[in-house]
PDB file of C-alpha atoms in Angstrom:
ATOM      1  CA  MET A 277      -9.183  47.601  10.765  1.00  0.00           C
ATOM      2  CA  PRO A 278     -10.449  50.661   8.897  1.00  0.00           C
ATOM      3  CA  GLN A 279      -8.503  53.909   9.553  1.00  0.00           C
ATOM      4  CA  PHE A 280     -11.207  56.881  10.331  1.00  0.00           C
ATOM      5  CA  ILE A 281      -9.349  60.081   9.287  1.00  0.00           C
ATOM      6  CA  ASN A 282      -9.826  64.224   9.298  1.00  0.00           C
ATOM      7  CA  ASP A 283      -7.711  65.874   7.174  1.00  0.00           C
ATOM      8  CA  PRO A 284      -5.769  68.349   8.982  1.00  0.00           C
ATOM      9  CA  THR A 285      -6.068  70.710   6.390  1.00  0.00           C
ATOM     10  CA  LEU A 286      -9.431  71.024   5.798  1.00  0.00           C
ATOM     11  CA  PRO A 287     -12.965  72.310   8.329  1.00  0.00           C
ATOM     12  CA  LYS A 288     -13.374  69.346  10.535  1.00  0.00           C
ATOM     13  CA  PRO A 289     -16.260  67.463   9.315  1.00  0.00           C
ATOM     14  CA  SER A 290     -19.565  69.676  10.557  1.00  0.00           C
ATOM     15  CA  PHE A 291     -21.878  66.033  10.280  1.00  0.00           C
ATOM     16  CA  PRO A 292     -21.036  62.814  12.100  1.00  0.00           C
ATOM     17  CA  GLY A 293     -18.373  61.238   9.282  1.00  0.00           C
ATOM     18  CA  SER A 294     -14.613  61.690   8.785  1.00  0.00           C
ATOM     19  CA  HIS A 295     -13.129  62.755   5.773  1.00  0.00           C
ATOM     20  CA  LEU A 296     -11.653  59.418   4.681  1.00  0.00           C
ATOM     21  CA  VAL A 297     -12.163  56.269   5.894  1.00  0.00           C
ATOM     22  CA  ILE A 298      -9.138  53.555   4.417  1.00  0.00           C
ATOM     23  CA  ASP A 299      -9.216  49.633   4.922  1.00  0.00           C
ATOM     24  CA  ASP A 300      -6.721  47.384   3.474  1.00  0.00           C
ATOM     25  CA  HIS A 301      -7.993  47.525  -0.393  1.00  0.00           C
ATOM     26  CA  TYR A 302      -9.698  50.665  -0.486  1.00  0.00           C
ATOM     27  CA  VAL A 303      -9.656  54.961   0.374  1.00  0.00           C
ATOM     28  CA  PHE A 304     -13.270  56.372   0.536  1.00  0.00           C
ATOM     29  CA  ILE A 305     -13.230  59.869   0.546  1.00  0.00           C
ATOM     30  CA  SER A 306     -16.220  61.747   1.322  1.00  0.00           C
ATOM     31  CA  GLY A 307     -18.321  64.382  -0.499  1.00  0.00           C
ATOM     32  CA  LEU A 308     -15.815  67.954  -1.175  1.00  0.00           C
ATOM     33  CA  THR A 309     -17.315  70.812  -1.801  1.00  0.00           C
ATOM     34  CA  VAL A 310     -15.686  74.335  -2.130  1.00  0.00           C
ATOM     35  CA  ALA A 311     -17.689  75.146   1.397  1.00  0.00           C
ATOM     36  CA  ASP A 312     -14.890  72.656   2.071  1.00  0.00           C
ATOM     37  CA  LEU A 313     -12.099  74.392   0.957  1.00  0.00           C
ATOM     38  CA  SER A 314      -9.713  78.025   1.876  1.00  0.00           C
ATOM     39  CA  ASN A 315      -9.640  78.413  -1.181  1.00  0.00           C
ATOM     40  CA  GLY A 316     -13.410  77.660  -2.798  1.00  0.00           C
ATOM     41  CA  ASP A 317     -15.028  81.378  -1.876  1.00  0.00           C
ATOM     42  CA  ALA A 318     -13.990  82.932  -4.813  1.00  0.00           C
ATOM     43  CA  ALA A 319     -14.378  80.100  -7.409  1.00  0.00           C
ATOM     44  CA  ARG A 320     -18.192  79.285  -5.987  1.00  0.00           C
ATOM     45  CA  GLY A 321     -20.873  79.621  -9.051  1.00  0.00           C
ATOM     46  CA  ASP A 322     -17.875  78.789 -11.429  1.00  0.00           C
ATOM     47  CA  ILE A 323     -19.457  74.963 -12.027  1.00  0.00           C
ATOM     48  CA  ARG A 324     -16.311  74.598 -14.083  1.00  0.00           C
ATOM     49  CA  GLU A 325     -14.131  76.549 -11.234  1.00  0.00           C
ATOM     50  CA  GLU A 326     -15.561  74.454  -8.370  1.00  0.00           C
ATOM     51  CA  THR A 327     -15.025  71.347 -10.325  1.00  0.00           C
ATOM     52  CA  ARG A 328     -11.272  72.112 -11.214  1.00  0.00           C
ATOM     53  CA  LEU A 329     -10.322  72.920  -7.207  1.00  0.00           C
ATOM     54  CA  ILE A 330     -12.499  70.080  -5.737  1.00  0.00           C
ATOM     55  CA  MET A 331     -10.178  67.583  -8.203  1.00  0.00           C
ATOM     56  CA  ARG A 332      -7.335  69.253  -7.370  1.00  0.00           C
ATOM     57  CA  GLU A 333      -8.487  68.846  -3.592  1.00  0.00           C
ATOM     58  CA  LEU A 334      -9.316  65.173  -3.948  1.00  0.00           C
ATOM     59  CA  GLU A 335      -5.998  64.412  -6.075  1.00  0.00           C
ATOM     60  CA  ARG A 336      -3.922  65.444  -3.037  1.00  0.00           C
ATOM     61  CA  MET A 337      -5.193  63.519  -0.526  1.00  0.00           C
ATOM     62  CA  LEU A 338      -5.122  60.202  -2.458  1.00  0.00           C
ATOM     63  CA  VAL A 339      -1.565  61.364  -2.756  1.00  0.00           C
ATOM     64  CA  GLN A 340      -1.056  61.944   0.556  1.00  0.00           C
ATOM     65  CA  GLU A 341      -2.565  58.320   1.145  1.00  0.00           C
ATOM     66  CA  GLU A 342       0.127  57.297  -1.539  1.00  0.00           C
ATOM     67  CA  GLY A 343      -2.311  56.834  -4.042  1.00  0.00           C
ATOM     68  CA  SER A 344      -3.593  58.866  -7.480  1.00  0.00           C
ATOM     69  CA  LEU A 345      -6.964  59.422  -9.500  1.00  0.00           C
ATOM     70  CA  ALA A 346      -5.695  56.729 -11.856  1.00  0.00           C
ATOM     71  CA  ASP A 347      -6.430  54.790  -8.554  1.00  0.00           C
ATOM     72  CA  VAL A 348     -10.135  55.739  -8.288  1.00  0.00           C
ATOM     73  CA  VAL A 349     -13.305  53.127  -9.335  1.00  0.00           C
ATOM     74  CA  ARG A 350     -15.705  54.865  -8.862  1.00  0.00           C
ATOM     75  CA  VAL A 351     -17.041  58.806  -8.134  1.00  0.00           C
ATOM     76  CA  ASP A 352     -20.657  60.055  -7.073  1.00  0.00           C
ATOM     77  CA  ILE A 353     -21.654  63.987  -8.572  1.00  0.00           C
ATOM     78  CA  HIS A 354     -24.497  65.346  -7.242  1.00  0.00           C
ATOM     79  CA  LEU A 355     -25.140  69.183  -9.032  1.00  0.00           C
ATOM     80  CA  ALA A 356     -27.598  71.890  -7.872  1.00  0.00           C
ATOM     81  CA  ASN A 357     -28.357  71.867 -11.599  1.00  0.00           C
ATOM     82  CA  LEU A 358     -28.007  68.912 -13.639  1.00  0.00           C
ATOM     83  CA  LYS A 359     -28.030  70.858 -16.651  1.00  0.00           C
ATOM     84  CA  ASN A 360     -24.356  71.996 -15.991  1.00  0.00           C
ATOM     85  CA  ILE A 361     -22.972  68.403 -16.401  1.00  0.00           C
ATOM     86  CA  SER A 362     -21.620  69.356 -19.558  1.00  0.00           C
ATOM     87  CA  ASN A 363     -18.914  71.966 -18.097  1.00  0.00           C
ATOM     88  CA  VAL A 364     -18.898  69.334 -14.824  1.00  0.00           C
ATOM     89  CA  ASP A 365     -17.338  66.469 -17.800  1.00  0.00           C
ATOM     90  CA  ALA A 366     -14.983  68.890 -19.589  1.00  0.00           C
ATOM     91  CA  ILE A 367     -13.045  69.568 -16.447  1.00  0.00           C
ATOM     92  CA  TYR A 368     -13.125  66.119 -15.067  1.00  0.00           C
ATOM     93  CA  ALA A 369     -12.228  64.310 -17.922  1.00  0.00           C
ATOM     94  CA  GLU A 370      -8.954  66.652 -17.703  1.00  0.00           C
ATOM     95  CA  PHE A 371      -7.685  64.158 -14.321  1.00  0.00           C
ATOM     96  CA  PHE A 372      -7.922  60.851 -15.841  1.00  0.00           C
ATOM     97  CA  GLU A 373      -6.382  59.327 -19.051  1.00  0.00           C
ATOM     98  CA  PRO A 374      -8.585  58.979 -21.786  1.00  0.00           C
ATOM     99  CA  GLY A 375     -10.634  55.465 -21.717  1.00  0.00           C
ATOM    100  CA  ARG A 376      -9.653  54.820 -17.871  1.00  0.00           C
ATOM    101  CA  TYR A 377     -12.672  56.780 -16.418  1.00  0.00           C
ATOM    102  CA  PRO A 378     -14.310  54.804 -13.065  1.00  0.00           C
ATOM    103  CA  ALA A 379     -17.215  53.759 -12.715  1.00  0.00           C
ATOM    104  CA  ARG A 380     -19.523  56.971 -12.058  1.00  0.00           C
ATOM    105  CA  THR A 381     -22.594  57.938 -10.989  1.00  0.00           C
ATOM    106  CA  CYS A 382     -24.452  61.794 -11.100  1.00  0.00           C
ATOM    107  CA  THR A 383     -27.534  63.240  -9.926  1.00  0.00           C
ATOM    108  CA  GLU A 384     -29.298  66.752  -9.129  1.00  0.00           C
ATOM    109  CA  SER A 385     -29.162  67.568  -5.490  1.00  0.00           C
ATOM    110  CA  PRO A 386     -31.192  71.132  -6.086  1.00  0.00           C
ATOM    111  CA  THR A 387     -29.704  72.011  -1.733  1.00  0.00           C
ATOM    112  CA  ILE A 388     -25.849  71.309  -1.657  1.00  0.00           C
ATOM    113  CA  CYS A 389     -24.114  72.355   1.952  1.00  0.00           C
ATOM    114  CA  GLY A 390     -22.776  75.982   2.039  1.00  0.00           C
ATOM    115  CA  GLY A 391     -23.986  76.717  -1.197  1.00  0.00           C
ATOM    116  CA  ALA A 392     -21.950  75.322  -3.763  1.00  0.00           C
ATOM    117  CA  SER A 393     -22.810  73.597  -7.288  1.00  0.00           C
ATOM    118  CA  ILE A 394     -21.362  70.556  -6.899  1.00  0.00           C
ATOM    119  CA  GLU A 395     -19.998  67.620  -4.519  1.00  0.00           C
ATOM    120  CA  ILE A 396     -17.785  64.672  -5.800  1.00  0.00           C
ATOM    121  CA  THR A 397     -16.981  62.146  -3.306  1.00  0.00           C
ATOM    122  CA  LEU A 398     -14.796  59.025  -4.751  1.00  0.00           C
ATOM    123  CA  MET A 399     -13.366  55.701  -3.625  1.00  0.00           C
ATOM    124  CA  ALA A 400      -9.908  54.147  -4.487  1.00  0.00           C
ATOM    125  CA  LYS A 401      -8.176  51.082  -4.903  1.00  0.00           C
ATOM    126  CA  ARG A 402      -4.922  51.448  -2.372  1.00  0.00           C
ATOM    127  CA  ALA A 403      -1.754  50.592  -3.939  1.00  0.00           C
ATOM    128  CA  LYS A 404      -0.473  46.751  -2.623  1.00  0.00           C
ATOM    129  CA  ARG A 405       1.433  47.665   0.437  1.00  0.00           C
ATOM    130  CA  ASP A 406       4.418  44.792   1.201  1.00  0.00           C
TER     131      ASP A 406
END
């Protein structure tokens, strides 16, 4: 049976959804932007720093569920300006082992919630439970 979880360190979603949905096999994390993070305001407008903060938060959320970024199988990235993809890729790649990158989609979404430049969502395989 899926668990629907809101992370107590993040603002409650302003949409009808959950921060995380966990089932027996996967962890699904809703899209995050710097607008969702308490330390995100200072980074807004700096695509590299926005990417770094969001990836660190996603990593923290996975660790909290006894996982890691090594367990990620799919990532969706939405950029306010697709021309920023090379800056995003430079930071994004730092969070994964070379050659072991998740399947990924990247789209341009000119209006991202909270005036952010990037939103990232992911799906990760859950660790085997005894």
